[in-house]
Coordinates of C-alpha atoms in Angstrom, one line a residue:
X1 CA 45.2 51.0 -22.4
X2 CA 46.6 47.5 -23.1
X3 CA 43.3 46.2 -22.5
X4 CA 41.6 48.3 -25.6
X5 CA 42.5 44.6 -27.9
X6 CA 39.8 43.3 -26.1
X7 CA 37.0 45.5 -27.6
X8 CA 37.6 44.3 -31.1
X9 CA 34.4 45.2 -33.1
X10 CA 33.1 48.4 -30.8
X11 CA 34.3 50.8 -33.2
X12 CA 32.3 48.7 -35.9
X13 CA 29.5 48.9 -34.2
X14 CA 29.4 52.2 -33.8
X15 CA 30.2 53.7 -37.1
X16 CA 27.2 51.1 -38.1
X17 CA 25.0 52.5 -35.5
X18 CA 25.9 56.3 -37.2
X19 CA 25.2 55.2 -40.6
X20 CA 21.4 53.7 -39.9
X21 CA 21.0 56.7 -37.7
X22 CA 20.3 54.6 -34.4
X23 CA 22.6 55.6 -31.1
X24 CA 25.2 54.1 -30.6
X25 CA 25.8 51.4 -27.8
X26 CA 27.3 52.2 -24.6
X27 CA 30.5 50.3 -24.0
X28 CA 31.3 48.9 -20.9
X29 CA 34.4 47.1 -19.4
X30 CA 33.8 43.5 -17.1
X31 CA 36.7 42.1 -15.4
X32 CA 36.4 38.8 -12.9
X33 CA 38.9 37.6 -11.0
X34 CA 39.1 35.2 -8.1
X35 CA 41.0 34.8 -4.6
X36 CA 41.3 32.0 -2.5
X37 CA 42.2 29.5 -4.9
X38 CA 44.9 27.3 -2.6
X39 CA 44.0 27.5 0.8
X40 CA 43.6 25.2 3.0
X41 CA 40.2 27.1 4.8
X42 CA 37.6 29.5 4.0
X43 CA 35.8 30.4 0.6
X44 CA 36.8 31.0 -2.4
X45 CA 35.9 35.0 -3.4
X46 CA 35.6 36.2 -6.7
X47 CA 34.7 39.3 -7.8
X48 CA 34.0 41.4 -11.0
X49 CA 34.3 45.1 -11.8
X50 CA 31.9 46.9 -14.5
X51 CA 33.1 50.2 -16.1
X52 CA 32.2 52.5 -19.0
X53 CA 35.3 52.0 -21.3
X54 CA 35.5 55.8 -21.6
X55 CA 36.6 56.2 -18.1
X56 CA 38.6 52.9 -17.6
X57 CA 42.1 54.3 -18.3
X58 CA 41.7 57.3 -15.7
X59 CA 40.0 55.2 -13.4
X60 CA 42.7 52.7 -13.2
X61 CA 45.7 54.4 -13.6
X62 CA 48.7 53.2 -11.6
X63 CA 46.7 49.9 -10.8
X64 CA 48.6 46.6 -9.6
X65 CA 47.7 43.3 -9.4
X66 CA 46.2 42.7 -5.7
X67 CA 49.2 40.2 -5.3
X68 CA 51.9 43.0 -5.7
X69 CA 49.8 45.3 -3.3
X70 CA 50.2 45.6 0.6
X71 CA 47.7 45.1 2.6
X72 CA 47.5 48.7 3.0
X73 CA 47.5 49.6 -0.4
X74 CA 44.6 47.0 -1.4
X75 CA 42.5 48.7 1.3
X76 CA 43.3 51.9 -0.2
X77 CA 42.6 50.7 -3.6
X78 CA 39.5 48.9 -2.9
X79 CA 37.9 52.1 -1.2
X80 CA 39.4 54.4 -4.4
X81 CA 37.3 51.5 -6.9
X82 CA 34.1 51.5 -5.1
X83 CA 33.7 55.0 -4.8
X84 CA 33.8 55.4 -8.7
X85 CA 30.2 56.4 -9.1
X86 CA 29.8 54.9 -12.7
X87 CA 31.9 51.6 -11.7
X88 CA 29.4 48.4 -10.4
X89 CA 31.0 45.8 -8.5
X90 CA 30.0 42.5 -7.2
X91 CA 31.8 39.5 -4.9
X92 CA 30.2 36.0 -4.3
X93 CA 31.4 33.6 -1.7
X94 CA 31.9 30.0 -2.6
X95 CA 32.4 27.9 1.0
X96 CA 34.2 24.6 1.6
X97 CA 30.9 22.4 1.3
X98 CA 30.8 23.3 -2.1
X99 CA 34.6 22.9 -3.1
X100 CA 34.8 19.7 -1.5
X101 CA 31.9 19.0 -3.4
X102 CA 32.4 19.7 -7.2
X103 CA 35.7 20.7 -6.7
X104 CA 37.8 24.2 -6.5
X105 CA 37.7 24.8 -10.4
X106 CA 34.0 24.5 -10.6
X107 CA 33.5 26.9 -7.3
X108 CA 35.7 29.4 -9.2
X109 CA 33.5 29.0 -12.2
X110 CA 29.9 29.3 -10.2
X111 CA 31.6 32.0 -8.8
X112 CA 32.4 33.8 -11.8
X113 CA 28.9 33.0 -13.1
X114 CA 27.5 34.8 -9.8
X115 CA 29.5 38.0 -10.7
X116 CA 28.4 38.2 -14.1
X117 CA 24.6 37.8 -13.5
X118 CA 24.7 40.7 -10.8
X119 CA 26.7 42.5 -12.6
X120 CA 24.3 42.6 -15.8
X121 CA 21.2 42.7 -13.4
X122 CA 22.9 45.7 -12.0
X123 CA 23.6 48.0 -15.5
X124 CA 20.3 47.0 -16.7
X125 CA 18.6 47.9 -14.2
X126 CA 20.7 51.6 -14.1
X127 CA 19.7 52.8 -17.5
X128 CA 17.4 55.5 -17.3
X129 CA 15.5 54.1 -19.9
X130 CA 14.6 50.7 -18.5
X131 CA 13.5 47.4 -20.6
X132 CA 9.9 47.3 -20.1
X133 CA 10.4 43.3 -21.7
X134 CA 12.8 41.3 -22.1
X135 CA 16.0 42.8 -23.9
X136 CA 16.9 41.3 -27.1
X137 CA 20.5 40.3 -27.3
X138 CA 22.7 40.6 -30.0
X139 CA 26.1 39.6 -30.8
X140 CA 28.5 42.2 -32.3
X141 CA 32.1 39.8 -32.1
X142 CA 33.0 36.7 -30.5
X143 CA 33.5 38.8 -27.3
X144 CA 31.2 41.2 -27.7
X145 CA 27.6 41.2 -26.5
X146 CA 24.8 44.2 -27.0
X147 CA 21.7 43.9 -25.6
X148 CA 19.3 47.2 -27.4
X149 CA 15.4 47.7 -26.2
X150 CA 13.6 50.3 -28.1
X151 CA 15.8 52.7 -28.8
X152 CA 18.6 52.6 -26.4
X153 CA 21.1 49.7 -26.3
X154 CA 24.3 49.0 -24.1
X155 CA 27.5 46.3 -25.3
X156 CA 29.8 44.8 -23.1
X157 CA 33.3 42.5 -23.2
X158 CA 34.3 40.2 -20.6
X159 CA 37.7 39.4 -19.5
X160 CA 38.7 37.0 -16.9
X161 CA 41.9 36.0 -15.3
X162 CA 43.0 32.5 -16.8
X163 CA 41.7 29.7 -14.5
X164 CA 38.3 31.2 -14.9
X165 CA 35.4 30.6 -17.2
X166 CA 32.2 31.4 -17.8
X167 CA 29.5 29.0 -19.4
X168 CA 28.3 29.1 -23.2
X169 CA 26.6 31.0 -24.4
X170 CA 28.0 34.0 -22.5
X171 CA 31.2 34.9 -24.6
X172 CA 34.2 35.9 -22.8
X173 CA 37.8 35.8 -23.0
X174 CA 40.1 34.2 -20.5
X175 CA 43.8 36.0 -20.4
X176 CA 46.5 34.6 -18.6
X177 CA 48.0 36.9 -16.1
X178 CA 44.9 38.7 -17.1
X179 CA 45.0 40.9 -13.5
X180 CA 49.1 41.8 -14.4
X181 CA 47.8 42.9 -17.9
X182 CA 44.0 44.2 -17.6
X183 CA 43.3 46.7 -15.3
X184 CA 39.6 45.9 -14.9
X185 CA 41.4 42.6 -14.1
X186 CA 43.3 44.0 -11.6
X187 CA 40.5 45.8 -10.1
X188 CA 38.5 42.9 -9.9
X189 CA 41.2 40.6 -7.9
X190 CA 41.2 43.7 -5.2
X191 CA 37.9 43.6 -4.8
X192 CA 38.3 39.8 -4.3
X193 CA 41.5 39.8 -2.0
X194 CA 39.8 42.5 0.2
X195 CA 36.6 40.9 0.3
X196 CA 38.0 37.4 1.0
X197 CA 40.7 39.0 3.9
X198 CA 37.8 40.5 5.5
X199 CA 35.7 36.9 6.0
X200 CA 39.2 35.4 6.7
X201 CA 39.2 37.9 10.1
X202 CA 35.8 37.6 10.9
X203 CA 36.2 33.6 10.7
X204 CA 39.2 34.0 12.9
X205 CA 37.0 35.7 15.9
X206 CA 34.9 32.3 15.3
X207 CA 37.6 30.1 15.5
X208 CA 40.6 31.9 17.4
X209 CA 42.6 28.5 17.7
X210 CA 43.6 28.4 13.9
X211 CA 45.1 32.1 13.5
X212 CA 42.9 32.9 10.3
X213 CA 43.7 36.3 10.8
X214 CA 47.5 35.5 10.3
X215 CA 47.9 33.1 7.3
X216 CA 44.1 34.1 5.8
X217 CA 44.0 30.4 5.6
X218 CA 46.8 29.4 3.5
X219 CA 49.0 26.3 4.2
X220 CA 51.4 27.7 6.8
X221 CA 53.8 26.1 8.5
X222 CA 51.6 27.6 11.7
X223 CA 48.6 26.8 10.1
X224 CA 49.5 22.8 9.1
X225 CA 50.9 22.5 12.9
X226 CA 47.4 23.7 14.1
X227 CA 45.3 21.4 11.6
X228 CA 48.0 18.4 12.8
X229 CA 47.4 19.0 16.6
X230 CA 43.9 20.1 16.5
X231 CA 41.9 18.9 13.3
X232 CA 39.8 20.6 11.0
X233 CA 37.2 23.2 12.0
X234 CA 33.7 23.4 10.1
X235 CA 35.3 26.3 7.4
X236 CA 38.2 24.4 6.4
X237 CA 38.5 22.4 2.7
X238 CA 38.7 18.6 3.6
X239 CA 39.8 17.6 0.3
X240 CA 43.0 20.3 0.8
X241 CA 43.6 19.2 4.2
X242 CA 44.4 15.6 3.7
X243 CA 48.0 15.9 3.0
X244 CA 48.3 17.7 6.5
X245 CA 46.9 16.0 8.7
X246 CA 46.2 12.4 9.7
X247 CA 43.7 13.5 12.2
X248 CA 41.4 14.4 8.8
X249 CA 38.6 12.3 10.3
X250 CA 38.0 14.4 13.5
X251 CA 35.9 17.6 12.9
X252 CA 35.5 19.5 16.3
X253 CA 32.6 21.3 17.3
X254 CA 33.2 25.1 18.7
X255 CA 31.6 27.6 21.2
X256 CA 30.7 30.8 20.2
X257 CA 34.3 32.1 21.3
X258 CA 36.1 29.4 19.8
X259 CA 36.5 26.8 22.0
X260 CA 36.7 23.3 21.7
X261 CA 33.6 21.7 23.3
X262 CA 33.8 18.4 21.8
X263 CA 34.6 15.9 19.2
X264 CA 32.9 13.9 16.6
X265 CA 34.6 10.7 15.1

């Protein structure tokens, strides 16, 4: 798998593990990947995959990046992924306080940093044989990480798409066009795209005025026309919007059906 580059020092560690008679790590796969990076509304969703390496290249086989996927064809992936009974996933939801905020780079990142936690929380807590302390952590390579507790011990690499990072000391490796190359990549930006086009619909019965369920949020020429005639709604980015329209100020306030019930200047 073109991934397997990533896992430099695995093998190492095992033949070690053979020699000094201790069992060798479990391996597993992470892959984070974001959606919702340019909108103009809505979060931003990113999401990470977890996968014994073993099982990674029949798992993923035939696997596009969520971008080159239909609708359709994301929904059918996204149900194939999570039904992989040794596969964990997670999603977190970064909203449009919080971009405006610190900005869309360090929502990603908190994001990301979401993921991974959960992710961990969730394999750790899997193991048959559970920590009954705290795990002590080891590091194998420079992407590498192995936490062991008694006898038993699990590793892990983590690759993210490029425009992601995660913060030190957690080792990681960020690959440009990482969900065209990396399955687990991949993976991960379906689980985001699906996640993120779900909230994008359920937003839209919200707020039926700006057609979220058409443009998912993205800088439409419908969507900019609605935004110029109508102002922003509570779920949209102000700091994207400001190119679009020059009623930025306005922020209307919304039924429970969507309608317009009055405006604050």
């Amino acid at each position: 798998m073109s991934s397997s580059h990533y896992l430099i020092g695995i093998d190492e560690a095992g033949r070690a593990a053979r020699k000094t008679g201790r069992p060798r790590p479990v391996p597993y796969l992470m892959g984070i990947d974001e959606a919702g990076r340019g909108p103009l509304a809505g979060p931003v969703v990113v999401a990470g995959v977890l996968v014994p390496r073993r099982t990674a290249r029949s798992i993923f086989r035939g696997i596009r990046d969520s971008k080159k996927l239909s609708p359709k064809q994301r929904e059918e992936w996204f149900g194939r992924i999570i039904s992989v009974p040794d596969l964990r996933w997670a999603a977190a939801a970064v909203w449009p306080r919080v971009i405006d905020r610190i900005n869309i780079t360090r929502a990603g990142d908190r994001g990301a940093l979401r993921v991974y936690k959960r992710l961990i929380s969730i394999l750790i807590d899997s193991q048959e044989s559970r920590p009954p302390q705290t795990p002590k952590i080891q590091f194998n390579h420079d992407r590498i990480k192995i936490v062991s507790w008694g006898g038993n011990s699990i590793q892990w690499s983590v690759a993210l798409d490029a425009g992601l990072k995660l913060p030190p000391p957690i080792l990681h490796k960020a690959i440009i066009k990482g969900d065209e190359k990396i399955p687990v990549i991949a993976a991960a930006s379906i689980i985001a795209k699906v996640t993120r086009d779900r909230i994008m619909r359920r937003l839209h019965k919200k707020y039926p005025l700006y057609r979220f369920d058409l443009h998912k949020g993205y800088g439409t020429t419908l969507h900019r026309g609605i935004i110029a005639a109508a102002g922003i709604s509570p779920v949209h980015r102000e700091t994207f919007c400001k190119d679009y329209s020059p009623l930025l100020l306005k922020s209307l306030t919304f039924t429970s059906s969507g309608k317009i019930i009055s405006e604050i200047e």
